[in-house]
Amino acid sequence: MSQLMSGAKILLECLAREGVDTIFGYPGGVTLPLYDAMYDNPIRHILVRHEQNAAFAAQGYSRSTGKVGVCCATSGPGATNLVTGLVDAMMDSIPVVALTGQVTAKLIGSDAFQEADTFGITRSATKHNYLVKNVNELPQVIHEAFYIAASGRPGPVLVDITKDVFQGNAHYTPVTSIHLPGYKVYTEGHTGQIRRAAQMMLEAERPMIYAGGGIVLSNASAELRELVELVDAPTVCTLMGLGTLGSEHPNFISMPGMHGSYAANMGMYGTDLIIALGVRFDDRVTGRLNAFAPHARIIHVDIDPAEISKIRNADLPIVGDLKRVLPKINAVLKELLPEVGERPGLKAWWKQVREWKAEHPLRYDTADDVIKPQHLMREIDRLTKGEAIVCSDVGQHQMWAAQLIRFNEPRLWINSGGLGSMGFGLPSALGAQVANPNQLVIAICGDGGFQMSIPELATLFNFGLPVKVIVMNNGYLGMVRQWQELFYANRLSQVTLDGFPDPVQLAGAYGFKGRTVERPSELAEALATAFADPGPYLLNVKVAPTENVFPMVPAGGAINEMVLTPPQPAELRK
Amino acid sequence: MLQIISILLENKTGALMRVTGLLTARGYNIDSLTVARTLDPELSRMTIGVAIEPHQRRQLIKHMNKLINVLQATDLTDSPAVTRELVLMRVRAPQESRTAILKEAEIFGARVVDSTLEGFALEATGDIEKLDEFIDIMRSYGEIEVTRGGAVAVSLESKKLRLSPPVPRGAEEGKSEEKNGVI
Ligand SMILES: Cc1ncc(C[n+]2csc(CCOP(=O)(O)OP(=O)(O)O)c2C)c(N)n1
Ligand SMILES: [Mg+2]
């Protein structure tokens, strides 16, 4: 049964068949026919205030649910504004489908009004992209786009659609299957390798599990937990993997890397077997490569064959979906474990790891006169108990939040890990709140990054999204200031944020409550009041302006030589 | 020595750019590139000649294989394969050197495709080093103009082509909810 329908209607029908309930977008000239079709369509459209935020919000939606996020922009400037959000999704492997309008097919190449080569510009910003100039191709392409975005190693897919395609009519027959002969997704893992991996895990004396964003993406937290308990290895979760092993789990040794804990980094240095699960040996984790896990063999499980041995050679690679592979490893472990006796090496290893933990826990001083940023994060942690969705922007506040806030589950900690895009916090929280209307969603922003997405306060108000926006106000582009202080003789160049608006007035201007907190004694109450408020709420928390994030592995440094505490003032002055 | 990567890809708009984009994004120069339709007009065969360290090349080929439009990318550098190139050349040949030039051409198996009072147009095929030699020799006779066709290669091993089968998608309205997620 085929039906004569406009391209715009066909598109919306295909989206409905993909289960899309929300589009984050911004209209324009060439998408007029699409927006006209949306006028009486049940799919909800969230009008953001900048297309970059449409992409970030779609990510917040996706990261908090696992579903594909959808964003939409017009041709030319609309499409180019999406690019940062797409690259960001690419770096963190987030499934997003971006729909952009393009000028009428016969005008392409004529420098038509608002024409840009979106297909060319976004080629390397996406997992795959399409230019649709023929309405008959549209249904196939849309279903392919969703399939590609969500399967294998997820990522953003962009579909650029010419205006005449939206307007043109076609006999629409629903698509029932798609065929991408060259798109290979390896899910199962090699049986022999799986068995060998399990053996290696039980033979290791000082095993270390290194779990990352891949566990989140494949929804394999329960399977990870089982593996952790069977092998009984200390486990670190990367910035992208926080929550995959609950922060309360006895095997959890917090985050490794540049601002990771002492125990996590010393563990990664001293281990004889790294069990790498859905990670990519990012330079922010490994530090200087020749000092990273120098005594360890590597088991690396990832769905993307291009990640295997990219940075560090894998002694035992397994290409597959963690959700499918981990249960198989666990089954072999259960079979082998009864034959394994005492593991004295492991016992000694645990003793060592616990000593490291005790020696240098994540520590900070509180003060009476000024709120320490770490104190802010600890209070958020105390009040949220590892249950809130926390979306962070990029900077010092992000690192403190990652260090100090607990997450009992995956998909609660949402941040721009790979690209580190300032401006991510607020719009991603917006998207997460749309997808999780009844959950506490907190956006933690620096005073710098917040100013990159202030306009979305209007969207929060508009849609009654009760996001709690916490601005950690240190008056600086703090992370850059920290590096200037530590590595550029404290010559502070272009890092002060004078002219920051009064956030209380700002929130008021947007129609919701705001409050400034300066005294440590008010902090707990202010946070509790904000979290309990039924509407959006902005808290401007003034913190100690020159606090630095520690521990720290300087860029290119060795992970076992981290700087644990602030250098003494005398050292700084020289 | 030039390294050869052979790629079987879909004959679609932008597919070539996706492959070459992987090289340019990493700052690698392409020494030679040929692409043409295969027996199946929906597919193209591309041969790329590059000079990249083995570790990087392995990584690059994995990325090529990840491209949706690429059915198979293979490194032919160290595997049994035949590589050939076509060269078209115009050589100035005054009366006194014409016989010598024709003799050299014959040695290299080149064909005369045009002959005028000023000289010859020659066509030669062969492996890349042989053609380099041929060009050097012809240069010694005076001014030449050369257009090289770029390396084309065929593997001598039959590599199993693993293609993904069709997947059901988008069919039933009611069930669409659960499709929008990790597969
Ligand atoms: C779009 C973008 N521009 C620049 C940077 C570089 N950068 C990283 S952190 C940072 C400072 C962020 O300042 P703020 O938002 O106040 O957070 P803080 O570090 O003070 O917590 C900058 C400029 C970036 N990550 N993203
Ligand atoms: Mg700041």
XYZ file of N, CA and C in Angstrom, chain A residues 13 16-21 61 66-69 119 123 126-130 143-144 146-148 150-154 172 174-187 217-219 304-311 321 411, chain B residues 8 10 12-22 24-26 43 55 58-73 161-183:
342
model
N 7.123 10.549 9.244
C 6.631 9.181 9.366
C 7.791 8.225 9.666
N 8.888 8.631 13.220
C 7.959 7.959 14.134
C 8.245 6.466 14.164
N 8.506 5.897 12.998
C 8.803 4.458 12.945
C 10.107 4.114 13.647
N 10.998 5.096 13.772
C 12.235 4.872 14.529
C 12.025 5.143 16.015
N 10.808 5.460 16.391
C 10.532 5.677 17.808
C 10.914 7.058 18.309
N 11.116 7.998 17.400
C 11.518 9.342 17.820
C 10.326 10.047 18.460
N 10.522 10.585 19.673
C 9.450 11.365 20.284
C 9.807 12.842 20.399
N 19.927 13.948 25.768
C 18.798 13.018 25.638
C 19.322 11.597 25.442
N 20.177 6.230 26.281
C 20.656 5.202 25.357
C 19.938 5.250 24.026
N 18.889 6.077 23.926
C 18.179 6.193 22.649
C 18.923 7.153 21.716
N 18.544 7.120 20.444
C 19.174 8.042 19.501
C 18.598 9.439 19.730
N 19.459 10.435 19.852
C 19.015 11.824 19.975
C 18.870 12.429 18.588
N 27.389 18.592 3.450
C 27.836 17.205 3.230
C 29.364 17.133 3.341
N 31.589 15.706 6.811
C 32.060 14.355 6.511
C 32.910 13.798 7.652
N 31.163 13.271 11.408
C 30.109 12.282 11.616
C 30.639 10.867 11.378
N 29.882 9.895 11.855
C 30.196 8.500 11.544
C 29.871 8.239 10.071
N 28.797 8.860 9.606
C 28.433 8.774 8.195
C 27.490 9.927 7.899
N 27.445 10.360 6.663
C 26.476 11.405 6.336
C 25.890 11.187 4.951
N 24.783 11.860 4.704
C 24.046 11.687 3.448
C 23.635 13.043 2.901
N 16.169 5.487 7.650
C 16.314 4.261 8.452
C 17.772 3.809 8.517
N 18.498 4.003 7.434
C 19.933 3.691 7.487
C 20.622 4.571 8.517
N 19.536 5.965 11.243
C 19.302 5.544 12.635
C 20.030 4.241 12.952
N 20.041 3.368 11.988
C 20.734 2.090 12.213
C 22.230 2.328 12.425
N 22.815 3.155 11.563
C 24.253 3.413 11.669
C 24.571 4.141 12.972
N 23.110 4.046 15.855
C 22.947 3.296 17.103
C 23.743 2.002 17.163
N 24.143 1.466 16.023
C 24.756 0.139 16.045
C 26.272 0.232 16.052
N 26.910 -0.896 16.296
C 28.372 -0.930 16.320
C 28.893 0.069 17.326
N 29.949 0.788 16.956
C 30.381 1.902 17.802
C 29.488 3.075 17.450
N 28.618 3.495 18.347
C 27.641 4.520 17.962
C 28.314 5.837 17.582
N 4.755 6.785 -0.986
C 5.512 6.273 0.152
C 5.091 4.857 0.499
N 6.337 2.009 3.269
C 7.255 1.853 4.396
C 8.413 0.914 4.070
N 9.553 1.282 4.547
C 10.746 0.457 4.372
C 10.681 -0.691 5.369
N 11.078 -1.874 4.930
C 11.071 -2.990 5.880
C 12.473 -3.504 6.170
N 13.412 -3.199 5.267
C 14.776 -3.616 5.582
C 15.757 -2.679 4.887
N 16.950 -2.631 5.419
C 17.998 -1.830 4.784
C 19.185 -2.745 4.523
N 19.993 -2.364 3.582
C 21.136 -3.203 3.241
C 22.390 -2.346 3.107
N 23.320 -2.545 4.015
C 24.595 -1.825 3.974
C 25.707 -2.870 3.928
N 25.991 -3.379 2.740
C 26.900 -4.532 2.655
C 28.286 -4.262 3.242
N 28.729 -3.010 3.203
C 30.086 -2.721 3.673
C 30.152 -2.341 5.142
N 29.016 -2.285 5.811
C 29.010 -1.866 7.212
C 29.066 -3.089 8.101
N 30.243 -3.269 8.695
C 30.452 -4.489 9.473
C 30.362 -4.182 10.953
N 29.548 -4.932 11.651
C 29.461 -4.795 13.101
C 29.822 -6.143 13.705
N 30.893 -6.151 14.488
C 31.326 -7.393 15.115
C 30.836 -7.381 16.548
N 30.007 -8.332 16.914
C 29.433 -8.277 18.257
C 29.861 -9.423 19.167
N 27.746 2.618 26.754
C 27.107 2.553 25.448
C 26.479 1.196 25.193
N 27.110 0.144 25.715
C 26.558 -1.176 25.425
C 25.640 -1.652 26.563
N 25.373 -0.788 27.525
C 24.496 -1.125 28.658
C 24.961 -2.402 29.345
N 35.047 -1.713 18.333
C 35.670 -1.061 17.184
C 37.064 -1.640 16.950
N 37.240 -2.392 15.849
C 38.565 -2.991 15.620
C 39.675 -1.942 15.498
N 39.322 -0.729 15.118
C 40.349 0.303 14.955
C 40.875 0.812 16.298
N 40.193 0.480 17.397
C 40.708 0.879 18.708
C 41.777 -0.080 19.223
N 41.732 -1.312 18.706
C 42.652 -2.336 19.195
C 44.073 -1.992 18.728
N 44.968 -1.944 19.681
C 46.380 -1.656 19.400
C 46.597 -0.307 18.732
N 45.689 0.604 18.904
C 45.875 1.947 18.340
C 46.964 2.697 19.103
N 46.857 2.661 20.439
C 47.792 3.410 21.285
C 48.758 2.444 21.961
N 30.832 -6.719 21.115
C 29.982 -5.895 21.965
C 30.120 -6.388 23.402
N 24.956 6.441 33.019
C 24.039 7.419 32.402
C 23.570 8.497 33.371
N 37.832 -1.834 -2.328
C 36.585 -2.072 -3.058
C 35.507 -1.271 -2.355
N 31.655 1.253 -2.647
C 30.429 1.524 -3.380
C 30.652 2.718 -4.302
N 29.471 5.561 -5.172
C 28.485 6.541 -4.714
C 29.128 7.900 -4.520
N 28.314 8.942 -4.624
C 28.795 10.303 -4.394
C 29.489 10.399 -3.040
N 30.670 10.944 -3.055
C 31.352 11.198 -1.785
C 32.162 10.037 -1.255
N 31.984 8.839 -1.827
C 32.701 7.673 -1.282
C 34.209 7.856 -1.408
N 34.634 8.392 -2.537
C 36.067 8.608 -2.773
C 36.638 9.584 -1.745
N 35.876 10.648 -1.474
C 36.341 11.645 -0.507
C 36.469 11.064 0.895
N 35.589 10.144 1.212
C 35.669 9.548 2.553
C 36.997 8.808 2.711
N 37.384 8.103 1.648
C 38.637 7.352 1.705
C 39.827 8.309 1.719
N 39.855 9.228 0.770
C 41.011 10.133 0.704
C 41.026 11.061 1.919
N 39.839 11.377 2.447
C 39.764 12.233 3.640
C 40.493 11.624 4.828
N 40.477 10.300 4.936
C 41.195 9.651 6.036
C 42.690 9.931 5.927
N 44.107 12.618 4.151
C 44.421 14.043 4.294
C 44.265 14.487 5.750
N 43.267 13.926 6.458
C 43.072 14.322 7.863
C 44.301 13.996 8.699
N 45.072 12.995 8.286
C 46.275 12.625 9.025
C 47.525 13.258 8.421
N 29.885 -0.852 -7.904
C 31.095 -0.843 -7.085
C 32.258 -0.239 -7.857
N 52.792 0.736 11.124
C 51.793 0.808 12.198
C 50.651 1.743 11.796
N 48.456 0.188 9.062
C 47.493 -0.790 9.591
C 46.285 -0.075 10.178
N 46.571 0.963 10.936
C 45.516 1.739 11.575
C 44.597 2.376 10.521
N 45.246 2.941 9.520
C 44.510 3.604 8.446
C 43.583 2.627 7.720
N 44.090 1.435 7.464
C 43.296 0.453 6.723
C 42.104 -0.010 7.561
N 42.307 -0.106 8.884
C 41.162 -0.415 9.748
C 40.094 0.669 9.609
N 40.554 1.909 9.574
C 39.584 3.004 9.440
C 38.898 2.976 8.081
N 39.638 2.619 7.037
C 39.008 2.502 5.721
C 37.930 1.430 5.760
N 38.248 0.318 6.414
C 37.273 -0.767 6.485
C 36.043 -0.389 7.299
N 36.204 0.611 8.162
C 35.055 1.060 8.957
C 34.098 1.928 8.147
N 34.595 2.508 7.059
C 33.716 3.386 6.277
C 32.533 2.587 5.747
N 31.374 3.188 5.862
C 30.147 2.483 5.466
C 30.195 2.114 3.976
N 30.770 2.977 3.162
C 30.792 2.743 1.716
C 31.895 1.789 1.262
N 32.782 1.419 2.183
C 33.898 0.549 1.792
C 33.557 -0.903 2.092
N 33.654 -1.755 1.058
C 33.382 -3.177 1.278
C 34.630 -3.885 1.786
N 35.770 -3.452 1.275
C 36.999 -4.113 1.700
C 38.207 -3.241 1.352
N 39.059 -3.036 2.323
C 40.331 -2.353 2.064
C 41.446 -3.318 2.433
N 35.471 -11.992 0.686
C 34.774 -10.722 0.877
C 33.595 -10.957 1.808
N 33.685 -10.338 2.997
C 32.588 -10.538 3.959
C 31.620 -9.373 3.872
N 30.435 -9.661 3.430
C 29.437 -8.605 3.295
C 28.336 -8.793 4.331
N 27.821 -7.662 4.781
C 26.742 -7.747 5.762
C 25.421 -7.971 5.047
N 24.588 -8.828 5.631
C 23.278 -9.086 5.030
C 22.314 -7.927 5.327
N 21.182 -7.871 4.629
C 20.177 -6.843 4.945
C 19.683 -7.003 6.377
N 19.281 -5.911 6.987
C 18.707 -5.985 8.332
C 17.291 -5.422 8.295
N 16.378 -6.043 9.059
C 15.022 -5.495 9.110
C 15.038 -4.143 9.805
N 14.255 -3.239 9.326
C 14.275 -1.884 9.893
C 13.020 -1.134 9.497
N 12.510 -0.373 10.431
C 11.470 0.599 10.108
C 10.104 0.027 9.779
N 9.946 -1.303 9.932
C 8.759 -1.929 9.392
C 7.461 -1.549 10.085
N 7.335 -1.936 11.341
C 6.014 -1.788 11.945
C 5.945 -0.582 12.854
N 4.897 0.174 12.665
C 4.736 1.391 13.455
C 4.794 1.116 14.945
N 3.998 0.123 15.379
C 3.847 -0.148 16.796
C 5.156 -0.511 17.473
N 5.994 -1.217 16.758
C 7.208 -1.739 17.381
C 8.365 -0.756 17.344
N 8.121 0.395 16.732
C 9.242 1.298 16.484
C 9.899 1.762 17.781
N 9.116 1.830 18.842
C 9.650 2.325 20.117
C 10.974 1.660 20.497
N 10.980 0.338 20.459
C 12.167 -0.346 20.952
C 13.335 -0.309 19.972
N 13.054 0.131 18.757
C 14.152 0.150 17.781
C 15.083 1.314 18.018
N 14.542 2.362 18.616
C 15.354 3.534 18.830
C 16.253 3.318 20.037
N 17.224 2.478 19.862
C 18.109 2.246 20.985
C 19.295 1.444 20.543
N 20.054 1.033 21.483
C 21.246 0.269 21.159
C 20.827 -1.094 20.641
N 21.439 -1.497 19.589
C 21.027 -2.738 18.957
C 21.930 -3.870 19.442
